[in-house]
Amino acid sequence: MPERNRRSTPDTSSSISAAKGKDTPEPKNGVMSSTVKGEQHTPTLAELRHTAAHVLAYAVQDLFPEAKPTIGPAIENGFYYDFDRAEPFTPHDLERLETRMKEIIAADYPMLGMKVSRERAVDCFKDNPYKVEIASEIPPDEPITLYTIGEFTDLCRGGHATSTADIGAVKLMNVAGAYWRGDEHRPMLQRIYGTAWPTQAELDAYLVFLEEAAKRDHRKLGQELDLFSVEEEAGGGLVFWHPKGAVLREIVESFIREGLRERGYQPVNTPHIFAEKIFEISGHLENFAEGMYGPLEVEQLRFRLKPMNCPGHILIYKSHAHSYRELPIRYSEFGTVYRFERSGTLHGLNRVRGFTQDDAHLFCTPEQLQGEFEQTLDEALHLMRAFAFSDFEYFLSTREPHLRVETDSVAEDAIRAALEKFDLPYAVDEGGGAFYGPKLDVNLHDAIGRKWQLGTVQVDFMLPQRFDLKYRGADGADHRPVMIHRALAGSLERFFGVLIEHFAGNFPAWLAPIQVVIAPVSEHQIEYARQVEQTLRKQGFRVEVDESNEKLGYKIRHWKTQKVPYILVVGKNETAAGTVNVNERGSAESRPPLSVADFAEELRERIEEKR
């Protein structure tokens, strides 16, 4: 669970829980229920799962009283609770805990709460240092409340179901390690994950969903399809692209580059390392230091690996004077950046320490801001639809109140107007903006309904001021440009992770690293297979010949597991007739042999149609 912050709300994502310790009082005076008397309350999923986290902690205290509960929030598809316990929880322990949880649920314990003083809260949990730490840090202007089910009491903000019986179905999933408060210098805890639903049918459906998600896991498919690896010997969170993965990446980058050229972007390249003073000017050291790697000292100068590309583009803009007639200026770069992530948070391609962005920065006049933002939004929609994404969510993310300045409202109005022009529904994420300005975040849903945040577009009046950027206006005076930061695919590593899972590795023909495999029935057809290969390669198709000594059935099964769009079988008849027998991925249809020219035309059409 994240630590308390200004965006916390009384739901499961921000709950602070504490287990009942010795001498913990039963709530009598000042008791609060989760609902107003006489009011019928249907809990949200978050409230239900938050309650399930309490139930889990109750069960652990019953069965393993030596375990110290720490924190336990609801998360997107369930909940977790962290415990400090010397002995590791086993699968058998989870079975026992789940059985006890169901007993607690069936007991229909009401969720009762009461306000207490800080001193009383600290005293209640004096045998649990984790709880004492949390209770001690609750801001003085926030209430401190205890919530009780049965004989178990938690220190918690609230946001629960009325009763344990509101939990219709629950299942414990697994155990993982987690540092206290995400700090590797603090104790390692055991995190028990679970999920809870209003009904058993919904839980069953979710478990089926998890099975499908496991089949699509990009880490598994990346290995099976030989696309990439993360070599721990070189350091966690660093991606090595294998030949087929590099081809896939080149295809995507080429598609994005083509769109950038059409929209008037100028390609640039910037160093991977900068003098530290650049990040002092930009504000990254002040606002983003925890995400940066430490300094490198060379000849008494301090350098930093760049966490973002914008300072480099700013320096290019600043390298010579500009007239209003030149604006807008659009710089683009597939720039690799480096950000420190704790080892426990690294996850395949989705959370890495070095990644490349389809980054671009636009420098424009205030009058051009609206038009530039609109064309950037149009560009984002075009990109996502090209990769078969169709279900989007839009968030206007504002800056935290203490960071807001007069120009924030100008930026927010530009974002709103662009969204309204395209008739796109959106929500406002208060305080979710970057430290240098408001932004638009685009979330999408993949083929099985999971939500991903990829693209972002930010309006920035701050960095032009920090770097004293100028252009000469029509009036002959110097003026300050406005910047737009945009990374529409975002991190390419993360984008590919989502793409692999979206297609389950079954890339459409235009994206597939290998579009066609030619499988000769025997060694006697290898020469003809090579001739077909050369014919197709000359037309720009990505083709391989399987010259192994394996039987034809094995060859076909193997290449189907590699998810190749087309397998062309060539035997004696095909060799004599100059044709190919087409085996198309996902189709059981028996097709007559095609001439090589006819097959090439079919493949070309599929590629042009992005299928």
Short mmCIF file of N, CA, C and O in Angstrom, two decimals, residues 175-234:
data_model
loop_
_atom_site.label_atom_id
_atom_site.label_comp_id
_atom_site.label_asym_id
_atom_site.label_seq_id
_atom_site.Cartn_x
_atom_site.Cartn_y
_atom_site.Cartn_z
N VAL A 175 1.92 -15.94 -2.34
CA VAL A 175 2.73 -15.19 -1.38
C VAL A 175 3.96 -14.66 -2.10
O VAL A 175 4.55 -15.35 -2.93
N ALA A 176 4.34 -13.42 -1.80
CA ALA A 176 5.54 -12.82 -2.38
C ALA A 176 6.26 -12.03 -1.30
O ALA A 176 5.69 -11.69 -0.27
N GLY A 177 7.51 -11.73 -1.55
CA GLY A 177 8.27 -10.90 -0.63
C GLY A 177 8.03 -9.43 -0.92
O GLY A 177 7.80 -9.04 -2.07
N ALA A 178 8.08 -8.60 0.09
CA ALA A 178 7.91 -7.15 -0.08
C ALA A 178 8.62 -6.45 1.07
O ALA A 178 8.44 -6.80 2.23
N TYR A 179 9.43 -5.47 0.73
CA TYR A 179 10.09 -4.68 1.77
C TYR A 179 9.08 -3.75 2.45
O TYR A 179 8.16 -3.24 1.81
N TRP A 180 9.29 -3.53 3.74
CA TRP A 180 8.44 -2.59 4.46
C TRP A 180 8.57 -1.21 3.80
O TRP A 180 9.64 -0.67 3.63
N ARG A 181 7.41 -0.72 3.36
CA ARG A 181 7.29 0.56 2.68
C ARG A 181 8.16 0.66 1.43
O ARG A 181 8.59 1.72 1.01
N GLY A 182 8.41 -0.50 0.80
CA GLY A 182 9.13 -0.51 -0.46
C GLY A 182 10.60 -0.15 -0.37
O GLY A 182 11.24 0.10 -1.38
N ASP A 183 11.15 -0.14 0.83
CA ASP A 183 12.54 0.28 1.04
C ASP A 183 13.39 -0.96 1.31
O ASP A 183 13.21 -1.65 2.33
N GLU A 184 14.35 -1.23 0.42
CA GLU A 184 15.16 -2.43 0.56
C GLU A 184 16.05 -2.40 1.80
O GLU A 184 16.65 -3.43 2.15
N HIS A 185 16.14 -1.27 2.46
CA HIS A 185 16.91 -1.18 3.70
C HIS A 185 16.06 -1.49 4.93
O HIS A 185 16.58 -1.52 6.04
N ARG A 186 14.76 -1.71 4.69
CA ARG A 186 13.84 -2.03 5.79
C ARG A 186 13.56 -3.54 5.77
O ARG A 186 13.93 -4.25 4.83
N PRO A 187 12.87 -4.07 6.78
CA PRO A 187 12.64 -5.52 6.85
C PRO A 187 11.87 -6.07 5.64
O PRO A 187 11.00 -5.41 5.07
N MET A 188 12.24 -7.30 5.28
CA MET A 188 11.50 -8.02 4.25
C MET A 188 10.29 -8.69 4.88
O MET A 188 10.40 -9.40 5.87
N LEU A 189 9.12 -8.46 4.29
CA LEU A 189 7.86 -9.00 4.80
C LEU A 189 7.33 -10.04 3.84
O LEU A 189 7.84 -10.22 2.74
N GLN A 190 6.28 -10.73 4.27
CA GLN A 190 5.59 -11.68 3.39
C GLN A 190 4.24 -11.08 3.00
O GLN A 190 3.43 -10.74 3.87
N ARG A 191 4.03 -10.97 1.72
CA ARG A 191 2.80 -10.38 1.20
C ARG A 191 1.89 -11.49 0.68
O ARG A 191 2.24 -12.22 -0.26
N ILE A 192 0.72 -11.60 1.29
CA ILE A 192 -0.28 -12.58 0.83
C ILE A 192 -1.28 -11.84 -0.06
O ILE A 192 -1.91 -10.87 0.36
N TYR A 193 -1.39 -12.32 -1.30
CA TYR A 193 -2.35 -11.74 -2.25
C TYR A 193 -3.64 -12.56 -2.26
O TYR A 193 -3.61 -13.79 -2.14
N GLY A 194 -4.75 -11.86 -2.43
CA GLY A 194 -6.03 -12.54 -2.56
C GLY A 194 -6.96 -11.74 -3.45
O GLY A 194 -6.65 -10.62 -3.86
N THR A 195 -8.09 -12.32 -3.75
CA THR A 195 -9.12 -11.60 -4.51
C THR A 195 -10.47 -11.89 -3.87
O THR A 195 -10.67 -12.96 -3.26
N ALA A 196 -11.39 -10.95 -3.99
CA ALA A 196 -12.72 -11.09 -3.40
C ALA A 196 -13.75 -10.50 -4.35
O ALA A 196 -13.48 -9.50 -5.03
N TRP A 197 -14.93 -11.12 -4.37
CA TRP A 197 -15.98 -10.73 -5.31
C TRP A 197 -17.34 -10.84 -4.64
O TRP A 197 -17.50 -11.58 -3.66
N PRO A 198 -18.34 -10.16 -5.17
CA PRO A 198 -19.69 -10.26 -4.58
C PRO A 198 -20.28 -11.66 -4.71
O PRO A 198 -21.07 -12.07 -3.85
N THR A 199 -19.93 -12.40 -5.78
CA THR A 199 -20.52 -13.72 -5.99
C THR A 199 -19.45 -14.71 -6.42
O THR A 199 -18.40 -14.34 -6.95
N GLN A 200 -19.75 -16.00 -6.23
CA GLN A 200 -18.85 -17.07 -6.65
C GLN A 200 -18.71 -17.09 -8.17
O GLN A 200 -17.63 -17.36 -8.71
N ALA A 201 -19.79 -16.78 -8.88
CA ALA A 201 -19.75 -16.78 -10.34
C ALA A 201 -18.74 -15.74 -10.84
O ALA A 201 -18.00 -15.99 -11.81
N GLU A 202 -18.70 -14.59 -10.19
CA GLU A 202 -17.75 -13.55 -10.60
C GLU A 202 -16.32 -13.97 -10.29
O GLU A 202 -15.40 -13.70 -11.08
N LEU A 203 -16.12 -14.64 -9.17
CA LEU A 203 -14.79 -15.16 -8.85
C LEU A 203 -14.36 -16.19 -9.88
O LEU A 203 -13.23 -16.18 -10.37
N ASP A 204 -15.26 -17.10 -10.24
CA ASP A 204 -14.93 -18.14 -11.23
C ASP A 204 -14.55 -17.51 -12.57
O ASP A 204 -13.59 -17.95 -13.22
N ALA A 205 -15.30 -16.49 -12.96
CA ALA A 205 -14.99 -15.82 -14.23
C ALA A 205 -13.62 -15.15 -14.15
O ALA A 205 -12.86 -15.15 -15.13
N TYR A 206 -13.31 -14.58 -13.01
CA TYR A 206 -12.01 -13.93 -12.85
C TYR A 206 -10.87 -14.95 -12.93
O TYR A 206 -9.82 -14.68 -13.53
N LEU A 207 -11.06 -16.13 -12.37
CA LEU A 207 -10.03 -17.16 -12.43
C LEU A 207 -9.79 -17.63 -13.85
O LEU A 207 -8.64 -17.91 -14.25
N VAL A 208 -10.87 -17.70 -14.64
CA VAL A 208 -10.72 -18.03 -16.07
C VAL A 208 -9.92 -16.93 -16.78
O VAL A 208 -9.04 -17.19 -17.60
N PHE A 209 -10.23 -15.68 -16.43
CA PHE A 209 -9.50 -14.54 -16.98
C PHE A 209 -8.01 -14.64 -16.66
O PHE A 209 -7.14 -14.38 -17.51
N LEU A 210 -7.68 -15.02 -15.42
CA LEU A 210 -6.29 -15.14 -15.03
C LEU A 210 -5.56 -16.22 -15.83
O LEU A 210 -4.39 -16.07 -16.18
N GLU A 211 -6.27 -17.30 -16.14
CA GLU A 211 -5.67 -18.36 -16.95
C GLU A 211 -5.30 -17.81 -18.33
O GLU A 211 -4.23 -18.11 -18.87
N GLU A 212 -6.21 -17.03 -18.91
CA GLU A 212 -5.94 -16.46 -20.23
C GLU A 212 -4.79 -15.45 -20.14
O GLU A 212 -3.93 -15.40 -21.02
N ALA A 213 -4.78 -14.64 -19.09
CA ALA A 213 -3.70 -13.67 -18.92
C ALA A 213 -2.36 -14.36 -18.78
O ALA A 213 -1.34 -13.88 -19.31
N ALA A 214 -2.33 -15.50 -18.08
CA ALA A 214 -1.08 -16.24 -17.91
C ALA A 214 -0.55 -16.74 -19.25
O ALA A 214 0.66 -16.75 -19.50
N LYS A 215 -1.46 -17.17 -20.12
CA LYS A 215 -1.05 -17.63 -21.46
C LYS A 215 -0.43 -16.49 -22.26
O LYS A 215 0.41 -16.72 -23.12
N ARG A 216 -0.90 -15.25 -21.98
CA ARG A 216 -0.44 -14.09 -22.74
C ARG A 216 0.75 -13.38 -22.10
O ARG A 216 1.24 -12.40 -22.66
N ASP A 217 1.22 -13.85 -20.97
CA ASP A 217 2.29 -13.16 -20.25
C ASP A 217 3.47 -12.90 -21.19
O ASP A 217 4.06 -13.83 -21.75
N HIS A 218 3.83 -11.63 -21.34
CA HIS A 218 4.87 -11.29 -22.31
C HIS A 218 6.24 -11.85 -21.91
O HIS A 218 7.08 -12.09 -22.78
N ARG A 219 6.45 -12.09 -20.63
CA ARG A 219 7.72 -12.68 -20.21
C ARG A 219 7.82 -14.12 -20.70
O ARG A 219 8.89 -14.55 -21.18
N LYS A 220 6.73 -14.85 -20.62
CA LYS A 220 6.69 -16.23 -21.10
C LYS A 220 6.79 -16.26 -22.63
O LYS A 220 7.60 -17.01 -23.20
N LEU A 221 5.97 -15.45 -23.30
CA LEU A 221 5.98 -15.45 -24.76
C LEU A 221 7.29 -14.89 -25.31
O LEU A 221 7.77 -15.34 -26.36
N GLY A 222 7.85 -13.91 -24.62
CA GLY A 222 9.12 -13.36 -25.08
C GLY A 222 10.21 -14.40 -25.13
O GLY A 222 11.05 -14.40 -26.04
N GLN A 223 10.18 -15.32 -24.18
CA GLN A 223 11.16 -16.41 -24.16
C GLN A 223 10.82 -17.46 -25.21
O GLN A 223 11.68 -17.91 -25.97
N GLU A 224 9.54 -17.85 -25.27
CA GLU A 224 9.13 -18.89 -26.21
C GLU A 224 9.33 -18.47 -27.66
O GLU A 224 9.71 -19.29 -28.52
N LEU A 225 9.08 -17.19 -27.95
CA LEU A 225 9.22 -16.69 -29.33
C LEU A 225 10.60 -16.10 -29.59
O LEU A 225 10.86 -15.60 -30.69
N ASP A 226 11.46 -16.15 -28.58
CA ASP A 226 12.84 -15.67 -28.70
C ASP A 226 12.89 -14.21 -29.14
O ASP A 226 13.60 -13.84 -30.08
N LEU A 227 12.15 -13.36 -28.42
CA LEU A 227 12.09 -11.95 -28.75
C LEU A 227 13.07 -11.11 -27.94
O LEU A 227 13.68 -10.19 -28.46
N PHE A 228 13.19 -11.40 -26.65
CA PHE A 228 14.04 -10.59 -25.79
C PHE A 228 14.40 -11.39 -24.55
O PHE A 228 13.83 -12.45 -24.28
N SER A 229 15.34 -10.85 -23.80
CA SER A 229 15.66 -11.42 -22.50
C SER A 229 16.13 -10.30 -21.57
O SER A 229 16.52 -9.22 -22.02
N VAL A 230 16.04 -10.56 -20.29
CA VAL A 230 16.59 -9.66 -19.28
C VAL A 230 17.70 -10.45 -18.60
O VAL A 230 17.44 -11.41 -17.88
N GLU A 231 18.94 -10.07 -18.88
CA GLU A 231 20.09 -10.82 -18.40
C GLU A 231 20.50 -10.29 -17.03
O GLU A 231 21.07 -9.20 -16.92
N GLU A 232 20.20 -11.07 -16.01
CA GLU A 232 20.49 -10.63 -14.65
C GLU A 232 21.98 -10.40 -14.44
O GLU A 232 22.39 -9.58 -13.61
N GLU A 233 22.81 -11.12 -15.18
CA GLU A 233 24.25 -10.94 -15.06
C GLU A 233 24.67 -9.51 -15.40
O GLU A 233 25.63 -8.98 -14.86
N ALA A 234 23.92 -8.89 -16.30
CA ALA A 234 24.21 -7.52 -16.72
C ALA A 234 23.55 -6.50 -15.81
O ALA A 234 23.82 -5.30 -15.91
#
